[in-house]
JSON list of C-alpha atoms in Angstrom, two decimals:
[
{"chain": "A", "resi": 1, "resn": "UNK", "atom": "CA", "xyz": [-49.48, 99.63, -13.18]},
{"chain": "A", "resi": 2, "resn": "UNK", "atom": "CA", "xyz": [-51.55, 102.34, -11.59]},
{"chain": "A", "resi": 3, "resn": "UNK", "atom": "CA", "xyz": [-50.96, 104.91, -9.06]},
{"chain": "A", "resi": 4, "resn": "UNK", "atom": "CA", "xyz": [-53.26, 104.28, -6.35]},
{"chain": "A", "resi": 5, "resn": "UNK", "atom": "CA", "xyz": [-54.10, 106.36, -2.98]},
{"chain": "A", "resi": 6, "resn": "UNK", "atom": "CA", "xyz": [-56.39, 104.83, -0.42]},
{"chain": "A", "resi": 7, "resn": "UNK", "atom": "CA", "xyz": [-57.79, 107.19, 2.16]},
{"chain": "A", "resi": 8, "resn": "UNK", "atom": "CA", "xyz": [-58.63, 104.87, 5.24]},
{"chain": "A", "resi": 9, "resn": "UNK", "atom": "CA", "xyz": [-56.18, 102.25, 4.39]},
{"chain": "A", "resi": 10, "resn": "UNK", "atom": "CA", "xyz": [-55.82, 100.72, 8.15]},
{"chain": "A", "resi": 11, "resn": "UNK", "atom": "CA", "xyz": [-59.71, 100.21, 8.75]},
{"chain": "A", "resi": 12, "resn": "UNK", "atom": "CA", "xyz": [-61.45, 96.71, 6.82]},
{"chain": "A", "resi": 13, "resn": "UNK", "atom": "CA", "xyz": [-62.08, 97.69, 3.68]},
{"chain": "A", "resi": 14, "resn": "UNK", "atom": "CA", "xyz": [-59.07, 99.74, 2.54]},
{"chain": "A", "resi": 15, "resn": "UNK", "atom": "CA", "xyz": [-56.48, 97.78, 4.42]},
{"chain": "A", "resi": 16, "resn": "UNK", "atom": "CA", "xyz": [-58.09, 94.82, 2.13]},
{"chain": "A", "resi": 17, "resn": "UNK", "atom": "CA", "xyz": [-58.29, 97.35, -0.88]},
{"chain": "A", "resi": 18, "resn": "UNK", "atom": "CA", "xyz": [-54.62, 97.98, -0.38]},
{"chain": "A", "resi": 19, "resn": "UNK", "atom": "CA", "xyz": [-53.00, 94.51, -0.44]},
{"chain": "A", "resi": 20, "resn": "UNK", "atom": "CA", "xyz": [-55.52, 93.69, -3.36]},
{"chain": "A", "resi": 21, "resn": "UNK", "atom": "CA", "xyz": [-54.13, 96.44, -5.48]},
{"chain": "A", "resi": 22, "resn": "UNK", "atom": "CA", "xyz": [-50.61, 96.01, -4.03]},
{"chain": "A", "resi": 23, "resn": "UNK", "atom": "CA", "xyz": [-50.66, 92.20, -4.62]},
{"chain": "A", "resi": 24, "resn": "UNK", "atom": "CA", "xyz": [-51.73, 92.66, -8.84]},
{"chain": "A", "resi": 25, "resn": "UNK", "atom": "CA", "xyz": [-48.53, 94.77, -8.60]},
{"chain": "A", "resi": 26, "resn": "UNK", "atom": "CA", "xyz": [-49.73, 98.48, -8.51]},
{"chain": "A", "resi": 27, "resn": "UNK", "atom": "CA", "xyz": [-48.21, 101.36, -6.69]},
{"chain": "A", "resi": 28, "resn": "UNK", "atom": "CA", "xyz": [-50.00, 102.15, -4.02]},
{"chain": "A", "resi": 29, "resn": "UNK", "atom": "CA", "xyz": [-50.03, 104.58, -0.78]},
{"chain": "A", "resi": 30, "resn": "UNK", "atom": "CA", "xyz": [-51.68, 104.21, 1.93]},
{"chain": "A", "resi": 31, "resn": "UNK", "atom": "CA", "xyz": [-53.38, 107.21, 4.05]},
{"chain": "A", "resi": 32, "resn": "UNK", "atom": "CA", "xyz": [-54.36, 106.42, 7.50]},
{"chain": "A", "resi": 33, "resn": "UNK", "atom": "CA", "xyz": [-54.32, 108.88, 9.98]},
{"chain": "A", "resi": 34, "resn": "UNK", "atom": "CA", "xyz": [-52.20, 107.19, 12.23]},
{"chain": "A", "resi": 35, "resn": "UNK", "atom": "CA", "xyz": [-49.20, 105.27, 10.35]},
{"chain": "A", "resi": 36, "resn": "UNK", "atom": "CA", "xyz": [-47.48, 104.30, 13.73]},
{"chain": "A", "resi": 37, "resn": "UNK", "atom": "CA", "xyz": [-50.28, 102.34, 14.40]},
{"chain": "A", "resi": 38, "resn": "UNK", "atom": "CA", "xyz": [-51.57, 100.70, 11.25]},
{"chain": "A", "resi": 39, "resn": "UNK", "atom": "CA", "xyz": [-48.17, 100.32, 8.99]},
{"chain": "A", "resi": 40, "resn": "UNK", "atom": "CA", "xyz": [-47.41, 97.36, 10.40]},
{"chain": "A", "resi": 41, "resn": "UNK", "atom": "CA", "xyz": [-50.36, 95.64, 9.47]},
{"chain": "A", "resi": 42, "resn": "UNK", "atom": "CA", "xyz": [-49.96, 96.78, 5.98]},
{"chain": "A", "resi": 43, "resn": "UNK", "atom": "CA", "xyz": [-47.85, 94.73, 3.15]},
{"chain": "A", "resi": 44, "resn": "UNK", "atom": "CA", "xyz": [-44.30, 95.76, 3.05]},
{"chain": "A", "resi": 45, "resn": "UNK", "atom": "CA", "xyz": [-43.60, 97.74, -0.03]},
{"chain": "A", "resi": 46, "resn": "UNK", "atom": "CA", "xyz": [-46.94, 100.29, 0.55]},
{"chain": "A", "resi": 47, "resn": "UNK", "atom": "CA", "xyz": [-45.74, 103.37, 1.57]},
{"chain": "A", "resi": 48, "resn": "UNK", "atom": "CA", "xyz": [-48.13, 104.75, 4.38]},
{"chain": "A", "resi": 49, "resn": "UNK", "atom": "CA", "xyz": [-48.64, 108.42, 4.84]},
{"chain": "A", "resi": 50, "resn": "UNK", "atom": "CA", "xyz": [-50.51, 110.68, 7.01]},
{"chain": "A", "resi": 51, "resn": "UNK", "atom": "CA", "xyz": [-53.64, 111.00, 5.46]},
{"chain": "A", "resi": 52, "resn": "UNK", "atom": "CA", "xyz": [-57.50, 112.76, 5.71]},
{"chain": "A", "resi": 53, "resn": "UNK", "atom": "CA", "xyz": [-59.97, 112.28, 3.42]},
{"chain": "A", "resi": 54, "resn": "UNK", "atom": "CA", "xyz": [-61.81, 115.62, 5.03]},
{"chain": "A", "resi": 55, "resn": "UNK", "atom": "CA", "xyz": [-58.93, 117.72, 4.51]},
{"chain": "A", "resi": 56, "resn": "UNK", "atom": "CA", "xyz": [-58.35, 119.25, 1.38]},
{"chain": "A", "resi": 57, "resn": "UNK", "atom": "CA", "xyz": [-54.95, 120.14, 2.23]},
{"chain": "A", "resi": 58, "resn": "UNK", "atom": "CA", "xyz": [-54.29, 116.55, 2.86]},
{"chain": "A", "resi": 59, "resn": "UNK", "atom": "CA", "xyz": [-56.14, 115.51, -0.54]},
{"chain": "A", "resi": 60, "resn": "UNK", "atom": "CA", "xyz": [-54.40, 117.65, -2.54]},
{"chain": "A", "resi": 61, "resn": "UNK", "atom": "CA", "xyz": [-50.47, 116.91, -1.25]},
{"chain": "A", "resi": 62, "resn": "UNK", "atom": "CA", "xyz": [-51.57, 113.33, -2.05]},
{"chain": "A", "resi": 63, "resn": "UNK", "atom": "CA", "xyz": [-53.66, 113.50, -5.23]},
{"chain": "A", "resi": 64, "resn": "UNK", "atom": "CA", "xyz": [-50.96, 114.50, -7.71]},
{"chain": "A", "resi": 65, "resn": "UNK", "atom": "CA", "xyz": [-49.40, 110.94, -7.53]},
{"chain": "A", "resi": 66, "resn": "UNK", "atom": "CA", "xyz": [-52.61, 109.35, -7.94]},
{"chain": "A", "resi": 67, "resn": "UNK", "atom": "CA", "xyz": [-54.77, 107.76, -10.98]},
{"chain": "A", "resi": 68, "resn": "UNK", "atom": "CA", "xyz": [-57.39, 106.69, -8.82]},
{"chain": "A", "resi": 69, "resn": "UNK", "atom": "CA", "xyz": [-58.26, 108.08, -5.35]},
{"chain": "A", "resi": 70, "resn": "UNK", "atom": "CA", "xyz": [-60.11, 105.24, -3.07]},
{"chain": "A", "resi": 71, "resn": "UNK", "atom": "CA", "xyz": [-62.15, 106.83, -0.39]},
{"chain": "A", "resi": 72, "resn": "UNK", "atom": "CA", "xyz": [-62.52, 103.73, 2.20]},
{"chain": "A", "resi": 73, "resn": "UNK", "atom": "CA", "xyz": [-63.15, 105.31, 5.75]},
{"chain": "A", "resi": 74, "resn": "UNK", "atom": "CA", "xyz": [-65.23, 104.87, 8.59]},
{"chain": "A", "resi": 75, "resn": "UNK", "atom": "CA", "xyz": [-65.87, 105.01, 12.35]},
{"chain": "A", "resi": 76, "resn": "UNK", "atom": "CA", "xyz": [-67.37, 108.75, 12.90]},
{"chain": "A", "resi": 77, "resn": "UNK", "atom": "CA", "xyz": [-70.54, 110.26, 12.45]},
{"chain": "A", "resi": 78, "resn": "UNK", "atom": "CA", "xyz": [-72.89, 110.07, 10.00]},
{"chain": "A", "resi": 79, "resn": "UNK", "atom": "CA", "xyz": [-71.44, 113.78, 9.04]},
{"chain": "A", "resi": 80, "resn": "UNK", "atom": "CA", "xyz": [-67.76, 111.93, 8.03]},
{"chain": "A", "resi": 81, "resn": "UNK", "atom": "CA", "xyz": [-68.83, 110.09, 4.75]},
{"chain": "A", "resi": 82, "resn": "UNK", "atom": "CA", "xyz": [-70.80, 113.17, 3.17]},
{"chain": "A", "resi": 83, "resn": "UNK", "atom": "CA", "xyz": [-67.87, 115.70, 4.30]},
{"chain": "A", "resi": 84, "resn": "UNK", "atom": "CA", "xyz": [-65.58, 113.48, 3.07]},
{"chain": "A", "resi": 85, "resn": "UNK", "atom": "CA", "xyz": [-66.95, 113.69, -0.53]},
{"chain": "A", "resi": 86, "resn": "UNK", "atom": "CA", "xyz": [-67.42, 117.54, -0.27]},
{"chain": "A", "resi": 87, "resn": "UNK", "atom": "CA", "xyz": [-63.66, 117.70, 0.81]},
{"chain": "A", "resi": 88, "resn": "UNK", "atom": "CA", "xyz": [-62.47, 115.13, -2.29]},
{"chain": "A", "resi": 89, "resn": "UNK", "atom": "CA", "xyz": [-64.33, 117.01, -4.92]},
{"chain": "A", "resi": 90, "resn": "UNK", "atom": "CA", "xyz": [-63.48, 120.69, -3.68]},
{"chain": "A", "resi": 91, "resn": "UNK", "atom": "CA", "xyz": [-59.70, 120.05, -3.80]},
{"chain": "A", "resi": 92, "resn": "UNK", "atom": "CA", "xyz": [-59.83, 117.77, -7.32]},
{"chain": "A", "resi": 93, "resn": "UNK", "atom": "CA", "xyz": [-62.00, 120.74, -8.47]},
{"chain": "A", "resi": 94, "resn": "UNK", "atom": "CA", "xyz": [-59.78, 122.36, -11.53]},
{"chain": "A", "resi": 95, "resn": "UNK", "atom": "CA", "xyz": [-56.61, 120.13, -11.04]},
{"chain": "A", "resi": 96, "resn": "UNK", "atom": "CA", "xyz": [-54.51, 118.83, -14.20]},
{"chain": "A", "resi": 97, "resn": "UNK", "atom": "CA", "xyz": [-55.29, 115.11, -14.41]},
{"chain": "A", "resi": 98, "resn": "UNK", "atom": "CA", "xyz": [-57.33, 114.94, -11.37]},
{"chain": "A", "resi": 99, "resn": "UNK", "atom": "CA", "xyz": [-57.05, 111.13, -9.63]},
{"chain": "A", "resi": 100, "resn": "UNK", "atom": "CA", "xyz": [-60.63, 108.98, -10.64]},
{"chain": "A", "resi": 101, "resn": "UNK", "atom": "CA", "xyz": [-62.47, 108.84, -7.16]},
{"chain": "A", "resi": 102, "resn": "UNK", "atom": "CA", "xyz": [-63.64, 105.19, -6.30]},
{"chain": "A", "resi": 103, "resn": "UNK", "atom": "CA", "xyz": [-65.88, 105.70, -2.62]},
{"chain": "A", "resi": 104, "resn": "UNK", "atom": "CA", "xyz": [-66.60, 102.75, -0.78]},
{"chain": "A", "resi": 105, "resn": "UNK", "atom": "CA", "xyz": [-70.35, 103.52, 0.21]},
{"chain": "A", "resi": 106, "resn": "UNK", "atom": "CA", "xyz": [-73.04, 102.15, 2.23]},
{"chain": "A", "resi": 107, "resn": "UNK", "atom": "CA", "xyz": [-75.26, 98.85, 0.93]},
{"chain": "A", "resi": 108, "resn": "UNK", "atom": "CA", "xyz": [-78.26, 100.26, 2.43]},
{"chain": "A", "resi": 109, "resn": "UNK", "atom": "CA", "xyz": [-78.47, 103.11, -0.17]},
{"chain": "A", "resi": 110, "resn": "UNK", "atom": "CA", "xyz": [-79.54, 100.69, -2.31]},
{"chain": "A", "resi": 111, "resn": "UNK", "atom": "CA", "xyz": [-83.11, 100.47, -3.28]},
{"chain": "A", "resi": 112, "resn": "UNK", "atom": "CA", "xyz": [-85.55, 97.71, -2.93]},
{"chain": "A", "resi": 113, "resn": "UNK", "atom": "CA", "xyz": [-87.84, 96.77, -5.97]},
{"chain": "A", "resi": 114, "resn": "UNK", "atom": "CA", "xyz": [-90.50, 99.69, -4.64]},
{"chain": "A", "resi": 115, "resn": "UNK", "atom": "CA", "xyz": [-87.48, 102.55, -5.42]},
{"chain": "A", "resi": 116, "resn": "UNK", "atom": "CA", "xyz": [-87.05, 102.68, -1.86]},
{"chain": "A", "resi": 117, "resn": "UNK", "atom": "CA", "xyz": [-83.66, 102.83, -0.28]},
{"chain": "A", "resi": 118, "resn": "UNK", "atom": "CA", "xyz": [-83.80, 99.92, 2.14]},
{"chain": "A", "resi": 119, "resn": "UNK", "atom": "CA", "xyz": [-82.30, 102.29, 4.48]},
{"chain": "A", "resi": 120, "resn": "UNK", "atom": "CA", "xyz": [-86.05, 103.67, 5.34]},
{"chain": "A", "resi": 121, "resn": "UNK", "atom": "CA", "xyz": [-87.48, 99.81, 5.50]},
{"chain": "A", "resi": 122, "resn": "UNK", "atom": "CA", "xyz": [-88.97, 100.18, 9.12]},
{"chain": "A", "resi": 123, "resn": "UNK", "atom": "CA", "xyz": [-87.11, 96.85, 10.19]},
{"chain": "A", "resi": 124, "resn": "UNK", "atom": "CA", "xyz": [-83.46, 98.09, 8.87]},
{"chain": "A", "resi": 125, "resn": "UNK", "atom": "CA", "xyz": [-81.14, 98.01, 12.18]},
{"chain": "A", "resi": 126, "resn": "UNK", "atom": "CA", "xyz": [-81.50, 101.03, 13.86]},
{"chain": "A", "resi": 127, "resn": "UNK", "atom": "CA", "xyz": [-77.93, 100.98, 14.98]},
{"chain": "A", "resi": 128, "resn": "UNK", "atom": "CA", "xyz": [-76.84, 101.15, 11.29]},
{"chain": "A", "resi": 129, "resn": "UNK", "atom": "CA", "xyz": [-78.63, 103.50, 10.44]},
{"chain": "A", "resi": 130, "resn": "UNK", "atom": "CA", "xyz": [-76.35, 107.09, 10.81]},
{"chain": "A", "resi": 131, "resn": "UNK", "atom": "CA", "xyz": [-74.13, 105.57, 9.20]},
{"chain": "A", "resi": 132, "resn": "UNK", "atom": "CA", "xyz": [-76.56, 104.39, 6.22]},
{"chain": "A", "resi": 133, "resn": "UNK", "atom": "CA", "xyz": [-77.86, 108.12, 6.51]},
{"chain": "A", "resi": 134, "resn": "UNK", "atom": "CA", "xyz": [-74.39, 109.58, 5.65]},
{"chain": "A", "resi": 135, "resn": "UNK", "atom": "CA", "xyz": [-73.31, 107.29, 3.46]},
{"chain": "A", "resi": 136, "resn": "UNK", "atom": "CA", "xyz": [-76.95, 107.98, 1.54]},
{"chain": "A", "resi": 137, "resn": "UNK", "atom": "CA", "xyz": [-75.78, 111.91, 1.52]},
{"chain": "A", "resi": 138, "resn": "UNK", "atom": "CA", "xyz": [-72.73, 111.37, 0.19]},
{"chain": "A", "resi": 139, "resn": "UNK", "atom": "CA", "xyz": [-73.94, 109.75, -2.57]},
{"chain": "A", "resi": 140, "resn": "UNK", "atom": "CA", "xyz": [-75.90, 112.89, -3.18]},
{"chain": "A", "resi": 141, "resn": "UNK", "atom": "CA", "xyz": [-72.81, 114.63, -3.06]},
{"chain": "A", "resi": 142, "resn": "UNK", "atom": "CA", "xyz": [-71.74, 112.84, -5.74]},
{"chain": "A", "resi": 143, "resn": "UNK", "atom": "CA", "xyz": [-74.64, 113.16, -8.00]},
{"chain": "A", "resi": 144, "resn": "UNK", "atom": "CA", "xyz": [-75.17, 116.07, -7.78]},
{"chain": "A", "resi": 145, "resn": "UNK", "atom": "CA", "xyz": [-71.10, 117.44, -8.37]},
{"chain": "A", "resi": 146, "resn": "UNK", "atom": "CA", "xyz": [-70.94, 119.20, -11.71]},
{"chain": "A", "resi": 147, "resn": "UNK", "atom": "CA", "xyz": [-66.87, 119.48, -11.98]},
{"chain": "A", "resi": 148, "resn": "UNK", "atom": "CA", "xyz": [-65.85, 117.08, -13.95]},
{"chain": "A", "resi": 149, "resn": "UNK", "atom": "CA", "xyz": [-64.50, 115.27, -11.67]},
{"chain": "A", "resi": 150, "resn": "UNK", "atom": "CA", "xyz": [-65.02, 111.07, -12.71]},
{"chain": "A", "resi": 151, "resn": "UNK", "atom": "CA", "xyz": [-65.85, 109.04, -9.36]},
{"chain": "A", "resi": 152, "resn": "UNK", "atom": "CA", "xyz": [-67.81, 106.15, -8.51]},
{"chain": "A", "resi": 153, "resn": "UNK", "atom": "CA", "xyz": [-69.63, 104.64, -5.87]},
{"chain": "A", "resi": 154, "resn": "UNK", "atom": "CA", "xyz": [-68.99, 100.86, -4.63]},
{"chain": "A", "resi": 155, "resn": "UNK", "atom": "CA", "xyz": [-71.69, 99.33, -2.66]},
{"chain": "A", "resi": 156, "resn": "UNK", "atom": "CA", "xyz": [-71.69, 96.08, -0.65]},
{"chain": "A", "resi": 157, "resn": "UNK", "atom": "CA", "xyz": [-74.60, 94.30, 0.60]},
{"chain": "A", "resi": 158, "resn": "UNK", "atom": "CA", "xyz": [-76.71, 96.09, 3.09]},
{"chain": "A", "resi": 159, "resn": "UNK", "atom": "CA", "xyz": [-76.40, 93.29, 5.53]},
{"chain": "A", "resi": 160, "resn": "UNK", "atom": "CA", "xyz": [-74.16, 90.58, 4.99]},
{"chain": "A", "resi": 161, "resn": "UNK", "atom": "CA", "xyz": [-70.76, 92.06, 4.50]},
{"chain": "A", "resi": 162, "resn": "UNK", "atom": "CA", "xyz": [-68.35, 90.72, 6.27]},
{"chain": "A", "resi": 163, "resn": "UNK", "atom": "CA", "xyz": [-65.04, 89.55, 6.30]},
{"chain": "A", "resi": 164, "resn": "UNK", "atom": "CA", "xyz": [-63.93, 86.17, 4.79]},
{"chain": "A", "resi": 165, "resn": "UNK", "atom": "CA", "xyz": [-62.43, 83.96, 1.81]},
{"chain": "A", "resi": 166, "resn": "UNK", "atom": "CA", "xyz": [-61.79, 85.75, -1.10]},
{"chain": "A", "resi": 167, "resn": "UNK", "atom": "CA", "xyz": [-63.04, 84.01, -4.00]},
{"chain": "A", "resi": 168, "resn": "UNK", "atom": "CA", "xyz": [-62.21, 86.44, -6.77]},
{"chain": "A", "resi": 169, "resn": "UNK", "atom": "CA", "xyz": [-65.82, 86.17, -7.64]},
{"chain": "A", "resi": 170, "resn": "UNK", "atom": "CA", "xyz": [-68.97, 88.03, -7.58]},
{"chain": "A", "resi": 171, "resn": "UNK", "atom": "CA", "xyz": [-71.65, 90.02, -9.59]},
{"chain": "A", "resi": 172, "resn": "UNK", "atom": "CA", "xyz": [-72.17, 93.16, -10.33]},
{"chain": "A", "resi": 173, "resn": "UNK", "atom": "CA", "xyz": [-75.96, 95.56, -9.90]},
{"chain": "A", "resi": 174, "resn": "UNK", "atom": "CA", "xyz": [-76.25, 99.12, -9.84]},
{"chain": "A", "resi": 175, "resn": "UNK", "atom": "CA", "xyz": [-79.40, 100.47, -8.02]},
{"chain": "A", "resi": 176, "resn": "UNK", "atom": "CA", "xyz": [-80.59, 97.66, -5.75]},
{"chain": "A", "resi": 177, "resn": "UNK", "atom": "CA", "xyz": [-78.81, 94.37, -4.35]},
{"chain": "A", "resi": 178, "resn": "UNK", "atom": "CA", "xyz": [-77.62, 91.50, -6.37]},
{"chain": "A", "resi": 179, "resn": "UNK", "atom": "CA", "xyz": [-78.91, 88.35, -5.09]},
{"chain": "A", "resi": 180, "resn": "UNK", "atom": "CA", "xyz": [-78.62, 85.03, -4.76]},
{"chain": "A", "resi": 181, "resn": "UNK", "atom": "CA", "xyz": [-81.02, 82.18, -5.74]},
{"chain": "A", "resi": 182, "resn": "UNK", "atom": "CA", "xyz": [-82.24, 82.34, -1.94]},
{"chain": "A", "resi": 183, "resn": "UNK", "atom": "CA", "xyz": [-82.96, 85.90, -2.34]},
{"chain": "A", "resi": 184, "resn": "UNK", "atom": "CA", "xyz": [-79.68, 86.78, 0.20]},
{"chain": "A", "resi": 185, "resn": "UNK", "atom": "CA", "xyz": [-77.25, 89.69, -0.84]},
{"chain": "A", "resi": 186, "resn": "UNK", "atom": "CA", "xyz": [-73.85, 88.28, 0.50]},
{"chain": "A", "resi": 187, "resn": "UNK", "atom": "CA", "xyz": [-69.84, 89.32, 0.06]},
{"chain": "A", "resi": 188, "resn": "UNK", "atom": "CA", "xyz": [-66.78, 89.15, 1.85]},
{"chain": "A", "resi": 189, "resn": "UNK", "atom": "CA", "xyz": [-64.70, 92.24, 2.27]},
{"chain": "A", "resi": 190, "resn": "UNK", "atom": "CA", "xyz": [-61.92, 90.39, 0.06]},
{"chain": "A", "resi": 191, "resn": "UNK", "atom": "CA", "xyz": [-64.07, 89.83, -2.66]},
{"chain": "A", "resi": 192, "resn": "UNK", "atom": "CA", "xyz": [-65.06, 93.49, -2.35]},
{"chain": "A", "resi": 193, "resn": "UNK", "atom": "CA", "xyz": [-61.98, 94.77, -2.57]},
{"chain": "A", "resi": 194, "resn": "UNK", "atom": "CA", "xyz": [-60.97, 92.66, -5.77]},
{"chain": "A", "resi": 195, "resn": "UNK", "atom": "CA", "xyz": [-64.12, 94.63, -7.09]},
{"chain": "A", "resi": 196, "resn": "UNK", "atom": "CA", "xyz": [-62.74, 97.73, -6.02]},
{"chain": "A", "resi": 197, "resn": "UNK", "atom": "CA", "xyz": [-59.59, 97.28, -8.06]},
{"chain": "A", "resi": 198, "resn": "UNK", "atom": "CA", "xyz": [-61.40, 95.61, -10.80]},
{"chain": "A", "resi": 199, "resn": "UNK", "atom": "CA", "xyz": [-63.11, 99.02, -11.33]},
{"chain": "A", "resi": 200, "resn": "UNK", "atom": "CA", "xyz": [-60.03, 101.31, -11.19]},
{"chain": "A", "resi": 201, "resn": "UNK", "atom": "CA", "xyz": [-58.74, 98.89, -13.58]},
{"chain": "A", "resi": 202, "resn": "UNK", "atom": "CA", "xyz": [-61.64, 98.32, -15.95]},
{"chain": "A", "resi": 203, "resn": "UNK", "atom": "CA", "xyz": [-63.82, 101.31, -15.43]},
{"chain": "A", "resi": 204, "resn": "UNK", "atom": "CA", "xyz": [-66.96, 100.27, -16.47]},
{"chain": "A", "resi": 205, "resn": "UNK", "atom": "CA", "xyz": [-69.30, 102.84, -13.86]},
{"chain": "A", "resi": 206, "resn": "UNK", "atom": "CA", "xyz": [-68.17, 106.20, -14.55]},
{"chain": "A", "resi": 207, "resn": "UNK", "atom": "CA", "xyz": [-70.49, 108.68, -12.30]},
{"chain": "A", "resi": 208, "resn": "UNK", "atom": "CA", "xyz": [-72.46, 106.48, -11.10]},
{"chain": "A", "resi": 209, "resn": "UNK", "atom": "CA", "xyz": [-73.14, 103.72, -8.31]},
{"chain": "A", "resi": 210, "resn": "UNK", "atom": "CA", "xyz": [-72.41, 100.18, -8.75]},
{"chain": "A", "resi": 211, "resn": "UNK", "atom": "CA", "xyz": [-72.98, 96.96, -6.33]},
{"chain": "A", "resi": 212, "resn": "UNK", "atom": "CA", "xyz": [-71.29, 93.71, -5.73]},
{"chain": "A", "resi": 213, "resn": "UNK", "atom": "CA", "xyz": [-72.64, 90.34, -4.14]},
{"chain": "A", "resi": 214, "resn": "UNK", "atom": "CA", "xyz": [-72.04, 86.57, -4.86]}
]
């Protein structure tokens, strides 16, 4: 069993992360920042917290019960994803045992076979792109930590990510999209999440970015 924290537990992909992990029977807490509204839709037995992933006071009251430290938010500015991993590795920074961080990035990071990050492809959809932006930073974050602090990077398709069957399937890439036969990059957020969990526990992409698609 593994202690697991997931920062943005209420939103798509960590309320999925959280009943994946919770259903192969690990301990788990959720973080949302408002549990009056989102513990209800969360599997009975998860114990949901007040919790910010860009609060360092928050990270640290949680991270001491964690092994792995899921970093699964969403709906602000394109400033929230790269603040977010700034905040995560400043309060890990020097702790006993720090928590494994496992962020849930953004598909369009990922390059195309030119080294490009499809982010910058003129015809990406302008109204993704903020988000794509921050998401791209925050990677950078990552890279570029030198703390010792182990984290990795999950990203789903660029495009077609939505929610759906999970299959327990998929296939793994690092750098640019997995694909199908038809050249599509395609995954459910279930089958995302059981490659979230997979990772925290396999880990097989220490410091460094990894992809999933069918």
């Amino acid at each position: 069993m593994v202690n697991i924290v997931v920062f943005g537990a209420g939103g798509t992909a960590g309320s999925r992360i959280v009943r994946e992990a919770f259903d192969r029977g690990h301990r788990v807490v959720a973080a949302v920042r408002r549990p009056e509204a989102d513990a209800p839709y969360l599997p009975a037995g998860v114990r949901v917290v007040t919790g910010d992933a860009t609060s360092v006071r928050s990270v640290r009251e949680l991270a001491p019960e964690a092994d792995a430290l899921v970093v699964a938010i969403g709906g602000g500015d394109r400033t929230l994803w790269p603040d977010a991993a700034r905040t995560v590795l400043d309060a890990l920074r020097g702790m006993p045992a720090a928590p494994r961080v496992i962020h849930v990035g953004g598909g369009a990071t990922l390059l195309d076979p030119a080294g490009t990050p499809l982010l910058e492809d003129p015809d990406f959809p302008a109204e993704y792109r903020d988000a794509a932006l921050g998401q791209a930073e925050a990677l950078d974050v990552y890279r570029s930590s030198a703390d010792g602090v182990t984290w990795t990077y999950v990203c789903p398709p660029p495009l077609e990510f939505h929610p759906g069957e999970r299959t327990g399937r998929y296939r793994t890439g690092t750098d640019q999209p997995v694909t199908d036969a038809a050249g599509r990059s395609v995954l459910s957020y279930e089958d995302l999440a059981v490659a979230v969990v997979d990772e925290i526990e396999n880990s097989r992409f220490r410091n460094m970015r990894f992809t999933a698609a069918y």
